Amino acid sequence: MAVELDAVDRTIIELLRADGRMSVRALAERAHVSRANAYSRLDRLRREGVIRGFTAVVDPEKCGYGLAAYVSVRIRQDSWEPFRDRLREIGEVEHAALVSGDVDLILLVRVADAAALRTFVLERLQRIPEVVGTHTMFILDEPGTGRPDAAEP
């Protein structure tokens, strides 16, 4: 169920998306509300699940993940739940989405290099019993990801 948000709520959300470590004082100043109002709104947004948490934006390359790829996956039609459970145990998968169309899932995969991607796709992913087929697309650039070195659109 959607939560009713006004312009100040949306401003607070955008400010925190840009800098999740922003102090409430700075948040209040930039949203043009009192500190008490900012605390109250932030508490309500968290309590109602609009803001689910705070996270760090990490540069994957500096963590040893120099290669990223989208892997589309087709699975047996009756196997979504077991496959979903297996996905939770695969560290290379940064994001997974169940989609409509010719494939069932799109995975964002981050690995060290091409050899690691080959191992992941051929020796791990395709050996999962629920997987019927895969298609891999290398990511050449990631504009607009928030990474300091990524080109903005």
XYZ file of N, CA and C in Angstrom:
459
model
N 0.839 -1.173 0.000
C 0.000 0.000 0.000
C 0.889 1.243 0.000
N 0.579 2.181 -0.847
C 1.359 3.405 -0.967
C 1.151 4.294 0.258
N 2.191 5.004 0.627
C 2.148 5.947 1.741
C 1.984 7.342 1.150
N 1.147 8.146 1.748
C 0.955 9.512 1.260
C 2.178 10.350 1.610
N 2.791 10.942 0.582
C 3.990 11.757 0.760
C 3.742 13.156 0.226
N 4.161 14.163 0.991
C 4.060 15.530 0.490
C 5.412 15.965 -0.072
N 5.501 17.201 -0.503
C 6.725 17.710 -1.143
C 7.919 17.663 -0.185
N 7.693 17.942 1.083
C 8.800 17.916 2.059
C 9.292 16.481 2.251
N 8.369 15.527 2.344
C 8.769 14.120 2.461
C 9.629 13.716 1.268
N 9.189 14.091 0.069
C 9.934 13.730 -1.147
C 11.305 14.392 -1.177
N 11.381 15.627 -0.694
C 12.679 16.311 -0.612
C 13.605 15.579 0.352
N 13.088 15.198 1.497
C 13.890 14.463 2.483
C 14.391 13.151 1.887
N 13.529 12.449 1.193
C 13.917 11.172 0.577
C 15.028 11.395 -0.441
N 14.881 12.394 -1.293
C 15.910 12.654 -2.316
C 17.227 13.079 -1.675
N 17.167 13.905 -0.645
C 18.395 14.316 0.049
C 19.106 13.111 0.647
N 18.348 12.202 1.254
C 18.963 11.016 1.859
C 19.441 10.023 0.812
N 18.786 9.973 -0.332
C 19.276 9.102 -1.414
C 20.631 9.602 -1.914
N 20.818 10.912 -1.914
C 22.088 11.481 -2.358
C 23.171 11.339 -1.296
N 22.773 11.408 -0.018
C 23.740 11.305 1.081
C 23.042 10.739 2.306
N 23.087 9.426 2.442
C 22.430 8.750 3.554
C 23.059 9.037 4.907
N 24.235 9.649 4.911
C 24.904 9.977 6.169
C 24.654 11.411 6.602
N 23.818 12.125 5.868
C 23.527 13.523 6.178
C 22.942 13.622 7.583
N 23.428 14.583 8.348
C 22.887 14.784 9.700
C 21.465 15.314 9.604
N 20.700 15.120 10.668
C 19.329 15.614 10.681
C 19.331 17.142 10.637
N 20.332 17.741 11.234
C 20.439 19.204 11.182
C 20.582 19.675 9.741
N 21.502 19.062 8.984
C 21.702 19.438 7.583
C 20.459 19.102 6.762
N 19.838 17.981 7.064
C 18.623 17.569 6.364
C 17.523 18.620 6.569
N 17.350 19.059 7.803
C 16.337 20.065 8.118
C 16.621 21.374 7.374
N 17.883 21.798 7.376
C 18.245 23.039 6.680
C 17.952 22.953 5.192
N 18.355 21.854 4.569
C 18.200 21.727 3.114
C 16.751 21.480 2.709
N 15.939 20.912 3.609
C 14.519 20.687 3.330
C 13.662 21.876 3.785
N 14.306 22.857 4.428
C 13.631 24.073 4.891
C 12.531 23.769 5.901
N 12.881 22.902 6.885
C 11.977 22.601 7.991
C 12.783 22.658 9.284
N 12.087 22.666 10.409
C 12.774 22.664 11.695
C 13.420 21.293 11.930
N 14.382 21.261 12.843
C 15.013 19.984 13.165
C 13.993 19.005 13.761
N 13.095 19.500 14.600
C 12.066 18.641 15.196
C 11.170 18.061 14.103
N 10.812 18.873 13.131
C 9.986 18.408 12.026
C 10.743 17.359 11.207
N 12.024 17.597 10.961
C 12.834 16.633 10.200
C 12.921 15.305 10.944
N 13.167 15.343 12.268
C 13.208 14.110 13.073
C 11.881 13.370 12.980
N 10.785 14.119 13.135
C 9.458 13.518 13.115
C 9.165 12.865 11.762
N 9.474 13.573 10.686
C 9.215 13.034 9.352
C 10.106 11.818 9.071
N 11.367 11.906 9.438
C 12.288 10.786 9.222
C 11.812 9.563 9.996
N 11.389 9.761 11.229
C 10.882 8.650 12.032
C 9.648 8.032 11.379
N 8.717 8.866 10.900
C 7.505 8.362 10.243
C 7.848 7.620 8.959
N 8.764 8.162 8.160
C 9.148 7.510 6.900
C 9.783 6.147 7.162
N 10.551 6.036 8.227
C 11.155 4.740 8.575
C 10.097 3.789 9.129
N 9.258 4.285 10.019
C 8.217 3.454 10.641
C 7.244 2.903 9.600
N 6.909 3.707 8.580
C 5.959 3.286 7.552
C 6.631 2.498 6.426
N 7.934 2.294 6.538
C 8.637 1.465 5.563
C 9.017 2.155 4.268
N 8.825 3.478 4.196
C 9.250 4.207 2.996
C 10.769 4.174 2.925
N 11.415 4.476 4.032
C 12.874 4.350 4.139
C 13.132 3.041 4.866
N 13.713 2.092 4.158
C 13.927 0.758 4.725
C 15.288 0.597 5.361
N 16.203 1.513 5.101
C 17.524 1.409 5.687
C 18.477 2.342 4.981
N 19.709 2.298 5.401
C 20.753 3.135 4.827
C 21.894 2.224 4.416
N 22.557 2.581 3.330
C 23.606 1.715 2.821
C 24.750 2.543 2.247
N 25.870 1.914 2.045
C 27.020 2.571 1.434
C 27.057 2.244 -0.050
N 27.450 3.218 -0.857
C 27.666 2.983 -2.285
C 29.131 2.585 -2.423
N 29.362 1.369 -2.880
C 30.706 0.798 -2.921
C 31.161 0.692 -4.374
N 32.422 0.989 -4.620
C 32.985 0.833 -5.957
C 33.373 -0.627 -6.132
N 32.662 -1.368 -6.980
C 32.930 -2.797 -7.125
C 34.353 -3.108 -7.578
N 34.907 -2.266 -8.462
C 36.261 -2.517 -8.956
C 37.284 -2.478 -7.827
N 37.106 -1.546 -6.900
C 38.045 -1.435 -5.779
C 37.897 -2.583 -4.798
N 36.791 -3.320 -4.910
C 36.562 -4.500 -4.071
C 36.961 -5.786 -4.799
N 37.547 -5.641 -5.995
C 37.999 -6.809 -6.729
C 37.011 -7.365 -7.733
N 35.928 -6.630 -7.990
C 34.926 -7.083 -8.955
C 35.025 -6.219 -10.207
N 35.992 -6.524 -11.055
C 36.276 -5.713 -12.235
C 35.374 -5.976 -13.414
N 34.551 -6.997 -13.368
C 33.688 -7.331 -14.493
C 32.246 -7.474 -14.011
N 31.350 -6.822 -14.731
C 29.927 -6.933 -14.427
C 29.204 -7.425 -15.668
N 28.142 -8.177 -15.459
C 27.355 -8.696 -16.577
C 25.914 -8.865 -16.146
N 25.030 -8.758 -17.141
C 23.647 -9.155 -16.935
C 23.518 -10.561 -17.485
N 22.948 -11.435 -16.701
C 22.727 -12.805 -17.144
C 21.223 -13.042 -17.106
N 20.667 -13.301 -18.286
C 19.250 -13.656 -18.324
C 19.154 -15.164 -18.127
N 18.150 -15.574 -17.382
C 18.020 -16.980 -16.999
C 16.604 -17.449 -17.303
N 16.518 -18.609 -17.930
C 15.240 -19.289 -18.092
C 15.240 -20.463 -17.125
N 14.148 -20.601 -16.381
C 14.044 -21.697 -15.413
C 12.806 -22.526 -15.737
N 12.779 -23.740 -15.192
C 11.564 -24.557 -15.309
C 10.407 -23.774 -14.694
N 9.281 -23.789 -15.311
C 8.158 -22.943 -14.903
C 7.629 -23.237 -13.502
N 7.859 -24.414 -12.999
C 7.372 -24.751 -11.660
C 8.443 -24.590 -10.586
N 9.538 -23.895 -10.907
C 10.683 -23.925 -9.993
C 11.102 -22.567 -9.441
N 10.239 -21.557 -9.488
C 10.641 -20.237 -9.014
C 11.064 -20.252 -7.541
N 10.302 -20.853 -6.672
C 10.620 -20.802 -5.247
C 11.938 -21.492 -4.909
N 12.208 -22.705 -5.398
C 13.508 -23.297 -5.083
C 14.671 -22.512 -5.690
N 14.469 -21.979 -6.895
C 15.538 -21.200 -7.515
C 15.786 -19.915 -6.737
N 14.716 -19.251 -6.306
C 14.851 -18.031 -5.498
C 15.655 -18.314 -4.232
N 15.390 -19.446 -3.599
C 16.128 -19.799 -2.392
C 17.609 -20.021 -2.685
N 17.927 -20.633 -3.818
C 19.330 -20.840 -4.203
C 20.024 -19.512 -4.495
N 19.297 -18.569 -5.112
C 19.882 -17.265 -5.457
C 20.403 -16.543 -4.222
N 19.721 -16.697 -3.124
C 20.130 -16.011 -1.888
C 21.509 -16.450 -1.411
N 21.969 -17.586 -1.873
C 23.262 -18.126 -1.451
C 24.385 -17.823 -2.434
N 24.089 -17.110 -3.522
C 25.081 -16.853 -4.562
C 25.608 -15.432 -4.407
N 26.834 -15.307 -3.913
C 27.423 -14.004 -3.625
C 27.682 -13.136 -4.841
N 27.882 -13.732 -5.994
C 28.187 -12.949 -7.195
C 26.981 -12.177 -7.722
N 25.783 -12.567 -7.310
C 24.563 -11.919 -7.791
C 24.271 -10.703 -6.915
N 24.424 -9.524 -7.524
C 24.160 -8.283 -6.799
C 22.676 -7.951 -6.788
N 21.996 -8.281 -7.882
C 20.572 -7.982 -7.983
C 19.921 -9.041 -8.863
N 18.722 -9.434 -8.494
C 17.962 -10.393 -9.299
C 16.544 -9.878 -9.439
N 15.986 -10.030 -10.647
C 14.615 -9.599 -10.884
C 13.878 -10.660 -11.686
N 12.713 -11.052 -11.205
C 11.813 -11.917 -11.948
C 11.106 -11.009 -12.948
N 11.183 -11.354 -14.236
C 10.682 -10.465 -15.281
C 9.708 -11.195 -16.199
N 9.016 -10.418 -17.006
C 8.144 -11.004 -18.022
C 8.911 -11.043 -19.339
N 8.411 -11.809 -20.284
C 9.040 -11.868 -21.594
C 9.622 -13.231 -21.887
N 10.646 -13.245 -22.731
C 11.246 -14.498 -23.186
C 12.136 -15.165 -22.142
N 12.531 -14.425 -21.110
C 13.347 -14.998 -20.038
C 12.587 -14.858 -18.733
N 13.054 -15.550 -17.728
C 12.363 -15.516 -16.433
C 13.009 -14.566 -15.438
N 14.340 -14.486 -15.472
C 15.049 -13.628 -14.530
C 16.177 -12.888 -15.230
N 16.497 -11.722 -14.672
C 17.691 -10.985 -15.071
C 18.536 -10.858 -13.807
N 19.786 -11.276 -13.904
C 20.713 -11.193 -12.774
C 21.803 -10.182 -13.090
N 22.112 -9.317 -12.138
C 23.292 -8.466 -12.229
C 24.380 -9.195 -11.465
N 25.430 -9.578 -12.194
C 26.494 -10.398 -11.633
C 27.791 -9.592 -11.627
N 28.531 -9.647 -10.529
C 29.841 -8.989 -10.438
C 30.875 -10.034 -10.042
N 31.944 -10.093 -10.846
C 33.029 -11.045 -10.622
C 34.361 -10.358 -10.896
N 35.450 -11.062 -10.612
C 36.773 -10.479 -10.791
C 37.136 -10.267 -12.261
N 36.862 -11.263 -13.106
C 37.309 -11.188 -14.493
C 36.520 -12.170 -15.349
N 36.883 -12.263 -16.634
C 36.156 -13.127 -17.571
C 36.220 -14.597 -17.161
N 37.355 -15.030 -16.657
C 37.468 -16.424 -16.224
C 36.515 -16.721 -15.073
N 36.383 -15.775 -14.148
C 35.462 -15.957 -13.020
C 34.016 -15.962 -13.500
N 33.712 -15.143 -14.509
C 32.359 -15.139 -15.058
C 32.063 -16.468 -15.739
N 33.012 -16.964 -16.490
C 32.851 -18.263 -17.148
C 32.567 -19.354 -16.120
N 33.360 -19.377 -15.067
C 33.166 -20.360 -14.003
C 31.787 -20.207 -13.375
N 31.407 -18.972 -13.095
C 30.104 -18.728 -12.476
C 28.974 -19.249 -13.356
N 28.970 -18.853 -14.645
C 27.855 -19.217 -15.532
C 27.857 -20.705 -15.857
N 29.003 -21.232 -16.298
C 29.039 -22.607 -16.788
C 29.112 -23.663 -15.695
N 29.818 -23.361 -14.626
C 30.033 -24.388 -13.607
C 29.151 -24.241 -12.378
N 28.555 -23.083 -12.197
C 27.682 -22.920 -11.027
C 26.233 -22.705 -11.431
N 25.974 -21.657 -12.209
C 24.598 -21.305 -12.536
C 23.925 -22.366 -13.402
N 24.579 -22.785 -14.476
C 23.947 -23.744 -15.385
C 23.841 -25.149 -14.795
N 24.499 -25.410 -13.701
C 24.380 -26.711 -13.037
C 23.247 -26.758 -12.023
N 22.604 -25.625 -11.798
C 21.448 -25.611 -10.901
C 20.304 -26.316 -11.627
N 19.686 -27.305 -11.008
C 18.675 -28.119 -11.700
C 17.518 -27.327 -12.301
N 17.133 -26.216 -11.693
C 15.996 -25.436 -12.189
C 16.314 -24.638 -13.450
N 17.606 -24.432 -13.753
C 18.002 -23.593 -14.884
C 17.863 -24.355 -16.197
N 17.141 -23.740 -17.140
C 16.951 -24.316 -18.471
C 17.955 -23.711 -19.446
N 18.264 -22.416 -19.298
C 19.206 -21.760 -20.198
C 19.598 -20.396 -19.682
N 20.711 -19.873 -20.206
C 21.192 -18.547 -19.818
C 21.672 -17.793 -21.054
N 21.770 -16.491 -20.913
C 22.346 -15.627 -21.935
C 23.074 -14.522 -21.181
N 24.350 -14.291 -21.516
C 25.173 -13.346 -20.777
C 25.501 -12.128 -21.629
N 25.364 -10.937 -21.020
C 25.714 -9.679 -21.668
C 26.686 -8.932 -20.764
N 27.901 -8.649 -21.268
C 28.873 -7.886 -20.504
C 28.414 -6.441 -20.374
N 28.658 -5.844 -19.226
C 28.374 -4.427 -19.027
C 29.646 -3.670 -19.375
N 29.551 -2.771 -20.342
C 30.716 -2.016 -20.794
C 30.926 -0.736 -20.001
N 29.836 -0.126 -19.532
C 29.921 1.105 -18.758
C 28.642 1.222 -17.943
N 28.699 1.932 -16.828
C 27.533 2.091 -15.963
C 27.293 3.563 -15.648
N 26.831 4.332 -16.624
C 26.560 5.755 -16.346
C 25.394 5.910 -15.371
N 25.485 6.927 -14.532
C 24.379 7.223 -13.639
C 24.256 6.297 -12.456
N 25.334 5.570 -12.089
C 25.245 4.636 -10.982
C 25.624 5.245 -9.658
N 26.104 6.477 -9.672
C 26.546 7.094 -8.430
C 28.012 6.854 -8.153
N 28.659 6.024 -8.969
C 30.095 5.814 -8.791
C 30.820 7.076 -9.243
N 31.841 7.515 -8.521
C 32.546 8.740 -8.876
C 33.134 8.728 -10.273
N 33.545 7.571 -10.787
C 34.177 7.505 -12.102
C 33.196 7.228 -13.224
N 31.929 7.022 -12.901
C 30.934 6.702 -13.922
C 30.426 7.981 -14.569
N 30.278 7.955 -15.869
C 29.768 9.106 -16.596
C 28.291 9.300 -16.279
N 27.882 10.539 -16.093
C 26.484 10.852 -15.849
C 25.777 11.033 -17.178
N 24.484 10.662 -17.254
C 23.743 10.814 -18.506
C 23.555 12.258 -18.894
